[in-house]
PDB file of C-alpha atoms in Angstrom:
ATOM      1  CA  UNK U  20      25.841 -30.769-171.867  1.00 49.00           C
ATOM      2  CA  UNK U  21      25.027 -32.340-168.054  1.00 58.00           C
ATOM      3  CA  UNK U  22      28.114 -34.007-167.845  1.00 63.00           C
ATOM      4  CA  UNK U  23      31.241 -32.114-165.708  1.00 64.00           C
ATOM      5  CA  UNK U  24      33.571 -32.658-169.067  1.00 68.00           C
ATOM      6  CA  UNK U  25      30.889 -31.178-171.184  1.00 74.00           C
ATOM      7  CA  UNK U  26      30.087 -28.016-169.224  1.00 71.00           C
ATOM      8  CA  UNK U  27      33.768 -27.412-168.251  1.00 70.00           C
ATOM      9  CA  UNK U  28      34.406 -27.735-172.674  1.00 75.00           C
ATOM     10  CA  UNK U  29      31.318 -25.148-173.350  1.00 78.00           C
ATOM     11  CA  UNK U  30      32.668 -23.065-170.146  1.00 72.00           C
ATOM     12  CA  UNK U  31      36.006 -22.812-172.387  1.00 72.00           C
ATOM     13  CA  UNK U  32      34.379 -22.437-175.848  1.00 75.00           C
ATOM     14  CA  UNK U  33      31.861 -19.044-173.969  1.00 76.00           C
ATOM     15  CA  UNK U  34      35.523 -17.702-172.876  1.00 69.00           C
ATOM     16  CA  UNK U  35      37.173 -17.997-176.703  1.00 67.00           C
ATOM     17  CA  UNK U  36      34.245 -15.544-178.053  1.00 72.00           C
ATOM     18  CA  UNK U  37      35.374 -13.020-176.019  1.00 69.00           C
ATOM     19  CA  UNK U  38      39.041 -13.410-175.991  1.00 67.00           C
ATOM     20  CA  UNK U  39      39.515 -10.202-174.311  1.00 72.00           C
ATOM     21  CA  UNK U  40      38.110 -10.393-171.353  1.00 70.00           C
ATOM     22  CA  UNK U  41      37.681 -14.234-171.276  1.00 69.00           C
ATOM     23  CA  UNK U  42      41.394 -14.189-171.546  1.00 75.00           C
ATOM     24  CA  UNK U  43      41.773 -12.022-168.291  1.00 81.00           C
ATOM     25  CA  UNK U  44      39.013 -13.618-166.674  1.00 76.00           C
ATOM     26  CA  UNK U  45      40.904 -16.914-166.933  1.00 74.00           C
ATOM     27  CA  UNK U  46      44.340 -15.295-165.987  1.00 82.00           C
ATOM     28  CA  UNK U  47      43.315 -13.353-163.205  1.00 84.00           C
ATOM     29  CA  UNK U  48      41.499 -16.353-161.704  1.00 80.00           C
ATOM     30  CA  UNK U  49      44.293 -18.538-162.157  1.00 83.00           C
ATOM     31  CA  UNK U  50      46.810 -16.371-160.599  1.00 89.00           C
ATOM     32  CA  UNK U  51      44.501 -15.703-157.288  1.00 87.00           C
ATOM     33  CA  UNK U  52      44.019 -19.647-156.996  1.00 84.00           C
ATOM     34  CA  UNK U  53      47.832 -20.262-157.618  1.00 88.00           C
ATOM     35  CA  UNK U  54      48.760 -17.364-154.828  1.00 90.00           C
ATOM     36  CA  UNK U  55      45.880 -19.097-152.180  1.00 87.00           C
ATOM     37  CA  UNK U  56      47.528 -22.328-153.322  1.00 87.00           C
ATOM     38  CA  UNK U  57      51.100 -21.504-152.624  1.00 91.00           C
ATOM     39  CA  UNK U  58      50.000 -19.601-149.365  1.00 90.00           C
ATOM     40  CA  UNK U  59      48.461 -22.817-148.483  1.00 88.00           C
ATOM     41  CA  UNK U  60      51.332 -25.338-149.607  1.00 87.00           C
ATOM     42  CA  UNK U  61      54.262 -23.443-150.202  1.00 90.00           C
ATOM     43  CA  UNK U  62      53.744 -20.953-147.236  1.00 93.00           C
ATOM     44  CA  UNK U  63      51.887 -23.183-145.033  1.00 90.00           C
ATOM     45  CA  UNK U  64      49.623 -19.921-143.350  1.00 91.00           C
ATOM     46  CA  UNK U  65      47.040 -22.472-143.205  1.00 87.00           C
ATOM     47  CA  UNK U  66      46.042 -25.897-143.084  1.00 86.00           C
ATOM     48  CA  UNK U  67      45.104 -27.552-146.720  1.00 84.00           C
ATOM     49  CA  UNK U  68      42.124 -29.267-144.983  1.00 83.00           C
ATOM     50  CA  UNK U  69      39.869 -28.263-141.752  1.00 82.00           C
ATOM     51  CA  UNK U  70      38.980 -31.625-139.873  1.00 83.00           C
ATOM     52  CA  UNK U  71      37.714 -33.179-136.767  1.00 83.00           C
ATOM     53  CA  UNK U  72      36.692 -36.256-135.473  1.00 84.00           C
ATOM     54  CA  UNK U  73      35.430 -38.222-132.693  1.00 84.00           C
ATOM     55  CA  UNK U  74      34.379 -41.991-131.326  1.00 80.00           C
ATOM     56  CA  UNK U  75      30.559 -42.474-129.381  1.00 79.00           C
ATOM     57  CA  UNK U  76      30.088 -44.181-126.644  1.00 77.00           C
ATOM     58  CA  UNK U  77      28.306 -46.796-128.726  1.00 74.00           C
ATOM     59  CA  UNK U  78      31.375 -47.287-131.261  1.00 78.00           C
ATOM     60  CA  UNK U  79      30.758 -45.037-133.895  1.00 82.00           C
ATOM     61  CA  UNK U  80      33.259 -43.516-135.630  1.00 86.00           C
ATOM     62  CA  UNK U  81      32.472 -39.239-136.644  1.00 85.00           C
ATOM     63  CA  UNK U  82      34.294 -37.296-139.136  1.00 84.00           C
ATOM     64  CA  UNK U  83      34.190 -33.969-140.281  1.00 82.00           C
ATOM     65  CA  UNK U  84      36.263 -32.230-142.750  1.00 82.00           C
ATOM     66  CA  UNK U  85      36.722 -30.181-145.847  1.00 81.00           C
ATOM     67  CA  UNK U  86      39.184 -29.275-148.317  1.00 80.00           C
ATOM     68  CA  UNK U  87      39.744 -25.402-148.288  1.00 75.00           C
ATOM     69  CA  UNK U  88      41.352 -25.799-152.086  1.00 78.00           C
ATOM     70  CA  UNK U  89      40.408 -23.099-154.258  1.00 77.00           C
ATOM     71  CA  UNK U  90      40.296 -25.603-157.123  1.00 77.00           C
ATOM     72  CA  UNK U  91      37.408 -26.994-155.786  1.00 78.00           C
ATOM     73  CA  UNK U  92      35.594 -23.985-155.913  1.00 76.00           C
ATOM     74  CA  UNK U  93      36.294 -23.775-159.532  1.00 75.00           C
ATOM     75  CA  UNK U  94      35.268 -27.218-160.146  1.00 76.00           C
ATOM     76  CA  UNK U  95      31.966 -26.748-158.333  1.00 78.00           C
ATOM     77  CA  UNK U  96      31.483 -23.488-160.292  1.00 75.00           C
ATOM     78  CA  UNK U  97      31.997 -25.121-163.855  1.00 73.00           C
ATOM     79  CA  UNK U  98      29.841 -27.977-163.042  1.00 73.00           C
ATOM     80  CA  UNK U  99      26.909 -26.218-161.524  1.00 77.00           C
ATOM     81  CA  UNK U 100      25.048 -26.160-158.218  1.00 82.00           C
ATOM     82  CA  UNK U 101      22.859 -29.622-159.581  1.00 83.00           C
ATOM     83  CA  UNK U 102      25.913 -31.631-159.830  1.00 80.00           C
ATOM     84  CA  UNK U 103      27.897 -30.303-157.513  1.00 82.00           C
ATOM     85  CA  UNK U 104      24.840 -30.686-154.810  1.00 86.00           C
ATOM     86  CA  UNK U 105      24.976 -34.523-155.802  1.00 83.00           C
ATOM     87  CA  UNK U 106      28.622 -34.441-154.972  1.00 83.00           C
ATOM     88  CA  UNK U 107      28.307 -32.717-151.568  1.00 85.00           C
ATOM     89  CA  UNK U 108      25.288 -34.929-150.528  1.00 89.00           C
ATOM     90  CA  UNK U 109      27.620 -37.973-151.622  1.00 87.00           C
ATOM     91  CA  UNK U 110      30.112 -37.224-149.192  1.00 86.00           C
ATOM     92  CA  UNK U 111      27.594 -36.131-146.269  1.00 88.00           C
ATOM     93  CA  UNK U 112      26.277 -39.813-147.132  1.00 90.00           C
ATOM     94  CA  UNK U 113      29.691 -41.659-146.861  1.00 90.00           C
ATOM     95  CA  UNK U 114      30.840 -39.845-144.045  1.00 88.00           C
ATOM     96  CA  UNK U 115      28.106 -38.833-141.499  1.00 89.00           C
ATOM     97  CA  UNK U 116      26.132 -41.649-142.473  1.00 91.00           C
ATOM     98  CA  UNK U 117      28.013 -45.159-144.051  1.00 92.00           C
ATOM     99  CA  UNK U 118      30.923 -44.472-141.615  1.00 91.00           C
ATOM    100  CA  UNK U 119      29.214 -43.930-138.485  1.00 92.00           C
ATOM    101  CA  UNK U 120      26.602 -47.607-139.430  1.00 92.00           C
ATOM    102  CA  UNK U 121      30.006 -49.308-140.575  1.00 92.00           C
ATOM    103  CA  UNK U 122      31.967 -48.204-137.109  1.00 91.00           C
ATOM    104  CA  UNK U 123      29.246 -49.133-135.128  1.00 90.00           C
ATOM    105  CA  UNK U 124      27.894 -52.679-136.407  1.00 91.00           C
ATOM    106  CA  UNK U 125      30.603 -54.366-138.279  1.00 90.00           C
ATOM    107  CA  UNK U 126      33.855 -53.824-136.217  1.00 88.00           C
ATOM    108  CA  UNK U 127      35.650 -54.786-132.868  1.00 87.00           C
ATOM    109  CA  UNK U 128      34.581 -52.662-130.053  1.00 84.00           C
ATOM    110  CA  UNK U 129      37.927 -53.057-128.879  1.00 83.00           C
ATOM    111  CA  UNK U 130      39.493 -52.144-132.125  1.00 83.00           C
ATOM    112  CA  UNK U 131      37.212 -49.041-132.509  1.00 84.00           C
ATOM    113  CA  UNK U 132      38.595 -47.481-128.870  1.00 84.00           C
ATOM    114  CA  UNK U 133      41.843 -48.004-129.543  1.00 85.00           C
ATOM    115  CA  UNK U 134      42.403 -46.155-132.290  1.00 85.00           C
ATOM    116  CA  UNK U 135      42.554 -42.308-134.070  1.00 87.00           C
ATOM    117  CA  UNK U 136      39.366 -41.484-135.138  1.00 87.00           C
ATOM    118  CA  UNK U 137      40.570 -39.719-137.741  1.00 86.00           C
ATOM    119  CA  UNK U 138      42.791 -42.259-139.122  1.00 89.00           C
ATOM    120  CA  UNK U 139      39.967 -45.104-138.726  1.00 90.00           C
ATOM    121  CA  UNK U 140      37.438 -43.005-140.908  1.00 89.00           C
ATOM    122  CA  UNK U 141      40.026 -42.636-143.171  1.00 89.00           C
ATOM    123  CA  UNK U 142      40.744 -46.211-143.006  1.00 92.00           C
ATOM    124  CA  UNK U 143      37.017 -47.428-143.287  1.00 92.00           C
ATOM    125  CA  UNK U 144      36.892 -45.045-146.127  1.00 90.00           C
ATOM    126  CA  UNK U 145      39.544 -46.141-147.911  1.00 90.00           C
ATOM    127  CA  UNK U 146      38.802 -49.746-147.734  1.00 92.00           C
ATOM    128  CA  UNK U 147      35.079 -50.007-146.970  1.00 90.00           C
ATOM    129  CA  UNK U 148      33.000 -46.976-147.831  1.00 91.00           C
ATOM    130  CA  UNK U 149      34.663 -45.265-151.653  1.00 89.00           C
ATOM    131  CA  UNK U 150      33.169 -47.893-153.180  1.00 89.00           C
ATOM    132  CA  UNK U 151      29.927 -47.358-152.114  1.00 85.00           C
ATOM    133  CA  UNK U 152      30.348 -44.120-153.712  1.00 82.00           C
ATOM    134  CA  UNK U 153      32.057 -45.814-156.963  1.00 85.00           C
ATOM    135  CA  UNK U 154      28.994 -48.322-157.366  1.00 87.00           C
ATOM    136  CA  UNK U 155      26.557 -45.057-156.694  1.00 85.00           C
ATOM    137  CA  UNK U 156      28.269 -43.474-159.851  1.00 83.00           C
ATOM    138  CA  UNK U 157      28.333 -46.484-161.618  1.00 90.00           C
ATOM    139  CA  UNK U 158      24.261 -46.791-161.339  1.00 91.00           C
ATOM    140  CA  UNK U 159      24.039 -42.775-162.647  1.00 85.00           C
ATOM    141  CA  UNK U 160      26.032 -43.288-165.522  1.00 86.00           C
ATOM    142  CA  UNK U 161      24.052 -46.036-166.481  1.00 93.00           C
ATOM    143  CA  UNK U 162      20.954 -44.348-165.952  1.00 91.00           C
ATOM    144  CA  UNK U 163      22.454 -41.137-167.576  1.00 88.00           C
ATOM    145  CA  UNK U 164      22.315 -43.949-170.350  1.00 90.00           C
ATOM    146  CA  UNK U 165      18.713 -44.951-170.345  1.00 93.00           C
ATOM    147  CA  UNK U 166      17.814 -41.440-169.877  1.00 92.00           C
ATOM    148  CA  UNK U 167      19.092 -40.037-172.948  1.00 91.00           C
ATOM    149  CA  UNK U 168      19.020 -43.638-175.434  1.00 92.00           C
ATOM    150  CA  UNK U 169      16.312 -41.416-177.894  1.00 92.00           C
ATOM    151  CA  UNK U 170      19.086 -39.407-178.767  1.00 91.00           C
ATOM    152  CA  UNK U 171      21.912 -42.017-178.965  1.00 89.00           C
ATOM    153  CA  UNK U 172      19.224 -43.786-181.231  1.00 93.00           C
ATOM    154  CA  UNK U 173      18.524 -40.860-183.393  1.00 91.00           C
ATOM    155  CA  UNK U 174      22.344 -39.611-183.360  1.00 90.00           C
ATOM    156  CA  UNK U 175      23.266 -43.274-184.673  1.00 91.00           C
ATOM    157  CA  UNK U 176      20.543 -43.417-187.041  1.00 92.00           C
ATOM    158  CA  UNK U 177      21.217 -39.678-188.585  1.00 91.00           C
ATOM    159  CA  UNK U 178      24.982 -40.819-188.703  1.00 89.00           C
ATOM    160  CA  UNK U 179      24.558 -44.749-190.486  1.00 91.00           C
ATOM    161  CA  UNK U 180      21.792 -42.676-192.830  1.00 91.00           C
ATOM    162  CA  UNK U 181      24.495 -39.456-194.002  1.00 89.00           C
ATOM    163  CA  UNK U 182      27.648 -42.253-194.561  1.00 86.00           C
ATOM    164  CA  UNK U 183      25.307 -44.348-196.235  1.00 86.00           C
ATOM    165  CA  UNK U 184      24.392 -41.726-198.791  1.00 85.00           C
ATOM    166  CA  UNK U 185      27.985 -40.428-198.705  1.00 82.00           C
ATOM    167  CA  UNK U 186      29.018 -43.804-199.883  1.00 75.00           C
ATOM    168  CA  UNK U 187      26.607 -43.760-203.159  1.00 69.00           C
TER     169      UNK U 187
END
């Protein structure tokens, strides 16, 4: 199963065999990321993301940041380290590489001083650079596709064969 949805179902089905200890597996990890997630939100004893920023000399607009949610954690733990490597690389792409070219060549000078750089990666971001990343997922789903088309063929096949003979 190499899709997120597919591991995350199997991930659920492994737990229901062994319903004890699945069971408290599954409670006791909610309840730690509800009590880091209410220290977080609710309690505010930390910040829910750890960012900086910065604007070169020659224009370029610099972010860093991350999301200390425990949910991501999980996330990255159901899909694996493959997937969740893709994801991580994704984001180094959009936002130490595409934001920095973007900054630099294709804006005002003027416009690029004057402002938070914070708030103008976030702008270029939102505007410019997520669909970068959209059209990048777009291509692997479509290769994802062409990849596995044998057994789409052969699934289609064994299932147009079995309600053919069903209906004789």
């Amino acid at each position: 199963l190499p899709f997120p949805e597919g591991t995350a179902t199997a991930e659920v089905l492994k737990v229901g065999d062994r319903p004890g200890s699945g069971i408290r597996i599954l409670g006791l990890a909610a309840l730690v990321g509800g009590v880091i997630k209410f220290a977080e939100t609710g309690l505010r004893i930390w910040p829910a993301t750890a960012q900086a920023g910065m604007i070169s000399n020659s224009g370029g607009v610099f972010y860093f940041g991350t999301n200390l949610s425990p949910a991501l954690l999980s996330v990255g733990y159901i899909v694996g380290l493959n997937i969740s490597s893709l994801i991580f690389l994704g984001g180094v792409i959009s936002w130490a590489v595409a934001i920095p070219v973007y900054s630099t060549w294709f804006m005002d000078p003027a416009t690029v001083a004057e402002a938070d750089s914070i708030s103008l990666a976030y702008t270029i971001w939102s505007s410019k650079i997520r669909y970068l990343g959209v059209g990048a997922m777009l291509v692997g789903g479509i290769w994802a596709l062409i990849s596995i088309r044998g057994s789409i063929i052969t699934g289609l096949r064994s299932s147009l064969q079995q309600s053919a003979s069903d209906s004789t």
